[in-house]
């Protein structure tokens, strides 16, 4: 995959460069960082055919664990139970794919929480890849608002992961001063790591009719005989903008 020192996947069309991923491996050790932050799991839910369910666990900037399995459309409760158990074990929230089969996942998580009222409750939130961008009027970069840059929240989330990985690359390779909360680091001991890295640097950038960026669709990936990037989508959901669980102030709730 390397030609004259440049990784093959470092092309202008790729959203994420393989060299960024290589620099992100155990970057917390190279930079001497203490890992802290929100604990969350991204859950990509299989729809049909050869599609698979995938989980990625992240603690702050560090993604350190993955799970991948085959499940049918009629096995949603079983898959949600598996994801819920992983989240409860790691004291993490879940951000899940709410399109198609995943539309009912929230109800399943609520059932599982209700079945064990004395156990810690797992918070969960939806991710609709085709949904509107998060904070549309905020600036993505000087002169460009989020709504003018991204076609949907899927593109915004993928670019967010790319920005984090680029920042990590610059910190590790170029000595740039980067806040840990702006990074994304990959644990070299993560299960399915090679599979995840291949998926992350495969989708290419695309554009809608308004010139806003998009992620290469699954249909277009299939035309290139590339399967759905389940692990990569799970990682993107773990770091999706606005993916944290809603927090309610008890005093404000009583006043309401």
Short mmCIF file of C-alpha atoms in Angstrom, two decimals:
data_model
loop_
_atom_site.label_atom_id
_atom_site.label_comp_id
_atom_site.label_asym_id
_atom_site.label_seq_id
_atom_site.Cartn_x
_atom_site.Cartn_y
_atom_site.Cartn_z
CA UNK A 1 0.00 0.00 0.00
CA UNK A 2 3.03 2.29 -0.04
CA UNK A 3 4.62 3.82 -3.13
CA UNK A 4 7.72 5.99 -2.68
CA UNK A 5 6.82 6.55 0.95
CA UNK A 6 3.26 7.81 0.35
CA UNK A 7 0.38 5.53 1.45
CA UNK A 8 -1.73 4.47 -1.51
CA UNK A 9 -4.94 5.74 0.12
CA UNK A 10 -3.62 9.28 0.58
CA UNK A 11 -5.39 10.65 -2.46
CA UNK A 12 -7.26 13.91 -2.84
CA UNK A 13 -10.66 12.20 -3.07
CA UNK A 14 -10.43 10.29 0.22
CA UNK A 15 -12.14 11.95 3.16
CA UNK A 16 -9.70 10.33 5.60
CA UNK A 17 -6.05 9.64 4.79
CA UNK A 18 -4.36 6.42 5.88
CA UNK A 19 -1.33 8.40 7.04
CA UNK A 20 -3.59 10.19 9.55
CA UNK A 21 -4.79 6.83 10.86
CA UNK A 22 -1.25 5.53 11.20
CA UNK A 23 -0.26 8.62 13.19
CA UNK A 24 -3.34 8.17 15.42
CA UNK A 25 -2.25 4.71 16.60
CA UNK A 26 -1.45 4.98 20.33
CA UNK A 27 -0.97 8.73 19.92
CA UNK A 28 -1.92 9.21 23.58
CA UNK A 29 1.25 7.33 24.53
CA UNK A 30 3.42 9.22 22.06
CA UNK A 31 2.09 12.56 23.35
CA UNK A 32 1.86 11.59 27.02
CA UNK A 33 -1.87 12.31 27.28
CA UNK A 34 -4.21 11.36 30.10
CA UNK A 35 -7.48 10.06 28.68
CA UNK A 36 -10.63 11.69 30.03
CA UNK A 37 -14.03 12.66 28.74
CA UNK A 38 -17.43 11.26 27.87
CA UNK A 39 -17.76 7.50 27.36
CA UNK A 40 -19.89 6.53 24.37
CA UNK A 41 -20.57 3.70 21.95
CA UNK A 42 -21.46 4.11 18.29
CA UNK A 43 -23.87 1.39 17.11
CA UNK A 44 -24.30 0.71 13.40
CA UNK A 45 -27.27 -1.62 12.94
CA UNK A 46 -27.36 -4.18 10.12
CA UNK A 47 -30.19 -3.80 7.64
CA UNK A 48 -30.09 -6.87 5.41
CA UNK A 49 -27.99 -9.20 3.29
CA UNK A 50 -24.28 -9.31 4.16
CA UNK A 51 -24.53 -6.16 6.29
CA UNK A 52 -23.23 -6.53 9.86
CA UNK A 53 -23.82 -4.84 13.19
CA UNK A 54 -20.87 -2.91 14.59
CA UNK A 55 -19.96 -1.25 17.87
CA UNK A 56 -17.13 1.19 18.60
CA UNK A 57 -16.35 2.33 22.15
CA UNK A 58 -14.68 5.68 22.73
CA UNK A 59 -13.54 7.39 25.92
CA UNK A 60 -12.77 11.02 25.23
CA UNK A 61 -10.40 11.10 22.24
CA UNK A 62 -9.48 7.40 22.51
CA UNK A 63 -11.35 4.73 20.52
CA UNK A 64 -10.26 1.47 22.12
CA UNK A 65 -12.76 -1.34 21.51
CA UNK A 66 -14.87 -2.73 18.67
CA UNK A 67 -17.37 -5.51 18.07
CA UNK A 68 -18.73 -6.86 14.77
CA UNK A 69 -21.35 -9.54 14.17
CA UNK A 70 -23.93 -10.81 11.70
CA UNK A 71 -27.56 -10.33 12.67
CA UNK A 72 -30.85 -10.57 10.81
CA UNK A 73 -33.52 -7.88 10.66
CA UNK A 74 -35.63 -10.00 13.03
CA UNK A 75 -32.87 -10.05 15.67
CA UNK A 76 -32.97 -6.39 16.67
CA UNK A 77 -33.69 -7.08 20.34
CA UNK A 78 -30.77 -9.51 20.49
CA UNK A 79 -28.44 -6.97 18.87
CA UNK A 80 -29.67 -4.13 21.09
CA UNK A 81 -29.15 -6.32 24.16
CA UNK A 82 -25.57 -6.95 23.04
CA UNK A 83 -24.95 -3.23 22.53
CA UNK A 84 -26.68 -2.33 25.80
CA UNK A 85 -24.53 -4.82 27.72
CA UNK A 86 -21.35 -3.40 26.21
CA UNK A 87 -22.43 0.13 27.13
CA UNK A 88 -23.43 -0.78 30.68
CA UNK A 89 -20.13 -2.62 31.21
CA UNK A 90 -18.19 0.48 30.09
CA UNK A 91 -20.51 3.05 31.69
CA UNK A 92 -21.10 4.52 28.24
CA UNK A 93 -24.00 6.05 26.35
CA UNK A 94 -25.09 4.77 22.92
CA UNK A 95 -25.54 6.67 19.68
CA UNK A 96 -27.33 4.40 17.22
CA UNK A 97 -28.29 4.35 13.56
CA UNK A 98 -32.01 5.20 13.53
CA UNK A 99 -32.66 4.57 9.83
CA UNK A 100 -34.44 1.41 8.64
CA UNK A 101 -34.25 -1.46 11.13
CA UNK A 102 -32.67 0.84 13.70
CA UNK A 103 -35.81 2.98 13.93
CA UNK A 104 -37.09 0.72 16.72
CA UNK A 105 -33.78 0.47 18.60
CA UNK A 106 -34.63 3.25 21.04
CA UNK A 107 -37.75 1.40 22.17
CA UNK A 108 -35.70 -1.77 22.64
CA UNK A 109 -33.14 0.07 24.79
CA UNK A 110 -35.97 1.47 26.91
CA UNK A 111 -37.35 -2.06 27.37
CA UNK A 112 -33.95 -3.34 28.48
CA UNK A 113 -33.51 -0.44 30.90
CA UNK A 114 -36.98 -1.05 32.34
CA UNK A 115 -36.33 -4.78 32.76
CA UNK A 116 -33.50 -4.06 35.22
CA UNK A 117 -34.65 -1.02 37.24
CA UNK A 118 -31.91 -1.42 39.87
CA UNK A 119 -29.09 -1.58 37.30
CA UNK A 120 -27.46 1.55 35.82
CA UNK A 121 -29.60 3.02 33.04
CA UNK A 122 -27.94 3.33 29.62
CA UNK A 123 -28.59 6.65 27.88
CA UNK A 124 -29.10 6.55 24.13
CA UNK A 125 -29.54 8.98 21.25
CA UNK A 126 -30.45 8.70 17.57
CA UNK A 127 -28.27 9.34 14.55
CA UNK A 128 -30.12 9.87 11.27
CA UNK A 129 -27.46 10.04 8.55
CA UNK A 130 -29.73 11.98 6.21
CA UNK A 131 -30.78 14.47 8.86
CA UNK A 132 -30.08 18.18 8.99
CA UNK A 133 -26.66 19.41 10.04
CA UNK A 134 -25.95 20.17 13.69
CA UNK A 135 -25.84 23.89 14.59
CA UNK A 136 -26.41 24.92 10.96
CA UNK A 137 -25.64 28.62 11.47
CA UNK A 138 -22.35 28.04 13.31
CA UNK A 139 -19.15 28.60 11.33
CA UNK A 140 -17.31 25.53 10.13
CA UNK A 141 -14.49 27.77 8.99
CA UNK A 142 -14.19 31.54 8.45
CA UNK A 143 -16.85 32.65 5.98
CA UNK A 144 -18.58 29.24 5.73
CA UNK A 145 -21.46 28.08 7.91
CA UNK A 146 -22.16 24.42 8.61
CA UNK A 147 -25.32 24.49 6.49
CA UNK A 148 -23.33 25.82 3.51
CA UNK A 149 -20.52 23.29 3.94
CA UNK A 150 -22.36 20.02 4.58
CA UNK A 151 -25.24 18.34 2.75
CA UNK A 152 -26.37 16.43 5.85
CA UNK A 153 -25.23 15.40 9.31
CA UNK A 154 -23.53 12.27 7.94
CA UNK A 155 -21.12 14.44 5.96
CA UNK A 156 -20.66 16.74 8.95
CA UNK A 157 -19.87 13.78 11.22
CA UNK A 158 -17.40 12.20 8.77
CA UNK A 159 -15.63 15.53 8.28
CA UNK A 160 -15.54 15.93 12.05
CA UNK A 161 -13.72 12.60 12.39
CA UNK A 162 -11.37 13.60 9.55
CA UNK A 163 -10.63 16.93 11.27
CA UNK A 164 -9.85 15.13 14.53
CA UNK A 165 -7.53 12.65 12.82
CA UNK A 166 -5.75 15.43 10.90
CA UNK A 167 -5.24 17.30 14.16
CA UNK A 168 -3.78 14.17 15.77
CA UNK A 169 -1.47 13.70 12.78
CA UNK A 170 -0.23 17.28 13.11
CA UNK A 171 0.35 16.86 16.84
CA UNK A 172 2.28 13.60 16.45
CA UNK A 173 4.21 14.28 13.24
CA UNK A 174 4.57 18.07 13.25
CA UNK A 175 4.60 18.94 16.94
CA UNK A 176 1.46 21.09 16.69
CA UNK A 177 -0.22 22.14 19.95
CA UNK A 178 -3.62 20.45 19.88
CA UNK A 179 -6.14 20.04 22.68
CA UNK A 180 -6.83 16.35 23.49
CA UNK A 181 -10.58 16.96 23.08
CA UNK A 182 -9.93 17.91 19.44
CA UNK A 183 -8.12 14.65 18.67
CA UNK A 184 -9.10 11.11 17.74
CA UNK A 185 -6.73 8.35 18.84
CA UNK A 186 -6.86 4.65 17.96
CA UNK A 187 -5.75 2.01 20.43
CA UNK A 188 -3.45 -0.42 18.63
CA UNK A 189 -4.97 -3.29 20.66
CA UNK A 190 -8.51 -2.58 19.41
CA UNK A 191 -10.30 -5.62 17.92
CA UNK A 192 -10.94 -5.38 14.16
CA UNK A 193 -8.47 -2.46 13.91
CA UNK A 194 -7.19 -3.23 10.39
CA UNK A 195 -10.76 -3.66 9.15
CA UNK A 196 -11.75 -0.34 10.73
CA UNK A 197 -8.79 1.51 9.21
CA UNK A 198 -9.51 0.13 5.75
CA UNK A 199 -13.14 1.23 6.01
CA UNK A 200 -12.27 4.72 7.26
CA UNK A 201 -10.00 5.57 4.34
CA UNK A 202 -12.24 4.06 1.63
CA UNK A 203 -15.23 6.44 1.16
CA UNK A 204 -14.58 9.36 -1.15
CA UNK A 205 -15.95 12.87 -0.94
CA UNK A 206 -18.89 13.83 -3.13
CA UNK A 207 -20.97 16.96 -3.68
CA UNK A 208 -24.67 17.72 -3.92
CA UNK A 209 -26.23 20.07 -6.48
CA UNK A 210 -25.60 23.04 -4.18
CA UNK A 211 -21.90 22.24 -3.98
CA UNK A 212 -22.04 21.04 -0.38
CA UNK A 213 -19.87 18.08 0.59
CA UNK A 214 -21.27 14.58 0.91
CA UNK A 215 -19.92 11.12 1.72
CA UNK A 216 -19.82 8.53 -1.04
CA UNK A 217 -23.09 6.62 -0.73
CA UNK A 218 -23.38 2.90 0.02
CA UNK A 219 -24.84 2.41 -3.46
CA UNK A 220 -21.80 4.02 -5.05
CA UNK A 221 -19.50 1.99 -2.82
CA UNK A 222 -21.32 -1.15 -3.98
CA UNK A 223 -20.62 -0.18 -7.59
CA UNK A 224 -16.93 -0.34 -6.66
CA UNK A 225 -17.65 -3.70 -5.00
CA UNK A 226 -16.96 -2.19 -1.58
CA UNK A 227 -19.19 -3.43 1.28
CA UNK A 228 -20.91 -1.11 3.73
CA UNK A 229 -18.37 0.46 6.15
CA UNK A 230 -20.10 -0.70 9.33
CA UNK A 231 -17.20 -0.23 11.74
CA UNK A 232 -16.33 3.17 10.27
CA UNK A 233 -19.95 4.31 10.55
CA UNK A 234 -20.01 3.17 14.18
CA UNK A 235 -16.87 5.22 14.91
CA UNK A 236 -18.37 8.25 13.18
CA UNK A 237 -21.51 7.90 15.31
CA UNK A 238 -19.43 7.71 18.48
CA UNK A 239 -17.97 11.12 17.59
CA UNK A 240 -21.02 12.61 15.87
CA UNK A 241 -21.82 16.25 16.70
CA UNK A 242 -24.50 16.55 19.34
CA UNK A 243 -24.36 12.81 20.02
CA UNK A 244 -24.08 13.13 23.79
CA UNK A 245 -27.11 12.14 25.86
CA UNK A 246 -29.45 14.90 26.98
CA UNK A 247 -28.88 16.01 30.58
CA UNK A 248 -31.78 17.42 32.58
CA UNK A 249 -31.29 19.69 35.59
CA UNK A 250 -33.48 18.25 38.38
CA UNK A 251 -34.23 21.72 39.82
CA UNK A 252 -35.33 23.00 36.41
CA UNK A 253 -37.51 19.92 35.98
CA UNK A 254 -39.24 20.52 39.33
CA UNK A 255 -39.83 24.16 38.49
CA UNK A 256 -41.41 23.14 35.17
#
